């Protein structure tokens, strides 16, 4: 078993062990001993694969366990889904001493974490990520949220889990499309901080990719838990990528959107004069090795309109991520009055 400690305001451990998904109760800290209730929040896809085994393990350990499931997909990340889960917890007599367990990918993690962070002003939360993307991204940092009509993740809280349990064997059950979503996130991480990671990604060395991505992201999360400074490096590609997801009604997956966003934001940084070097071609070629389509077929004006809801905007300025070379990016603060020109220069 590999243990990674995350020193947030509420410190927690990430535990990585093969076969752990059906032995989750073994990793629950003693302070959360039975007869506490555990609500397993999952989606319709992951629930069919793993929920029965996870719930059986928790019940055998003495926990009063029940499941809440919602339709799989980003389109479920809504106020309606959130409110229905909150109401269901109330109906079950769920208390502040009980536990929410999120079982699934990033959408499940966002919803389950938001529920845990807001029900009765906060209950303890365990996360069991089941996709490569969730393992190397949303399992770190405590970001939670739901989408609103105006944009992605506009409602949410920072709520770190009590523990994250990662079973690398879940990767064996993922579709190629799901794995590629995770690889897009890994490639983003390589572009931001470590060009040497690219080789392991190409070799599909998932053990190393998971370990290295977490190692890169952990200090950024620890030093900037609430995402106001250095942690925003991790948003490279997401300013435009999140807009594309929304414009496509989430028919474009998160990984595909990030790939498009990486190229567009790299081009914008150079064309707007914020980057001295143009690495757009290198990023495009890197992504094409994994068959990512980096073309964007949406109106730049619509993208700019949604980009105005970006959470990096504050006090008349917005932080943008600027690639300098593959493996090194920087944050630049630009005036909001220059933001439209920056976005438009991406196309």
mmCIF file of N, CA and C in Angstrom, residues 83 191 232 304 309 336 347:
data_model
loop_
_atom_site.group_PDB
_atom_site.id
_atom_site.type_symbol
_atom_site.label_atom_id
_atom_site.label_comp_id
_atom_site.label_asym_id
_atom_site.label_seq_id
_atom_site.Cartn_x
_atom_site.Cartn_y
_atom_site.Cartn_z
ATOM 1 N N UNK A 83 -30.222 18.764 -4.659
ATOM 2 C CA UNK A 83 -31.298 18.936 -3.678
ATOM 3 C C UNK A 83 -32.002 17.611 -3.386
ATOM 4 N N UNK A 191 2.764 19.265 -19.224
ATOM 5 C CA UNK A 191 3.029 20.565 -19.858
ATOM 6 C C UNK A 191 3.273 21.632 -18.802
ATOM 7 N N UNK A 232 -3.674 27.843 -9.439
ATOM 8 C CA UNK A 232 -4.352 28.111 -10.701
ATOM 9 C C UNK A 232 -3.555 27.652 -11.910
ATOM 10 N N UNK A 304 -16.220 33.664 -25.189
ATOM 11 C CA UNK A 304 -15.847 34.815 -24.357
ATOM 12 C C UNK A 304 -16.944 35.124 -23.334
ATOM 13 N N UNK A 309 -17.442 34.259 -16.713
ATOM 14 C CA UNK A 309 -17.834 33.655 -15.446
ATOM 15 C C UNK A 309 -16.680 32.873 -14.817
ATOM 16 N N UNK A 336 -9.003 42.934 -16.896
ATOM 17 C CA UNK A 336 -10.217 42.376 -17.464
ATOM 18 C C UNK A 336 -10.560 43.060 -18.785
ATOM 19 N N UNK A 347 -8.271 32.095 -31.579
ATOM 20 C CA UNK A 347 -8.948 31.507 -32.738
ATOM 21 C C UNK A 347 -8.460 32.097 -34.049
#
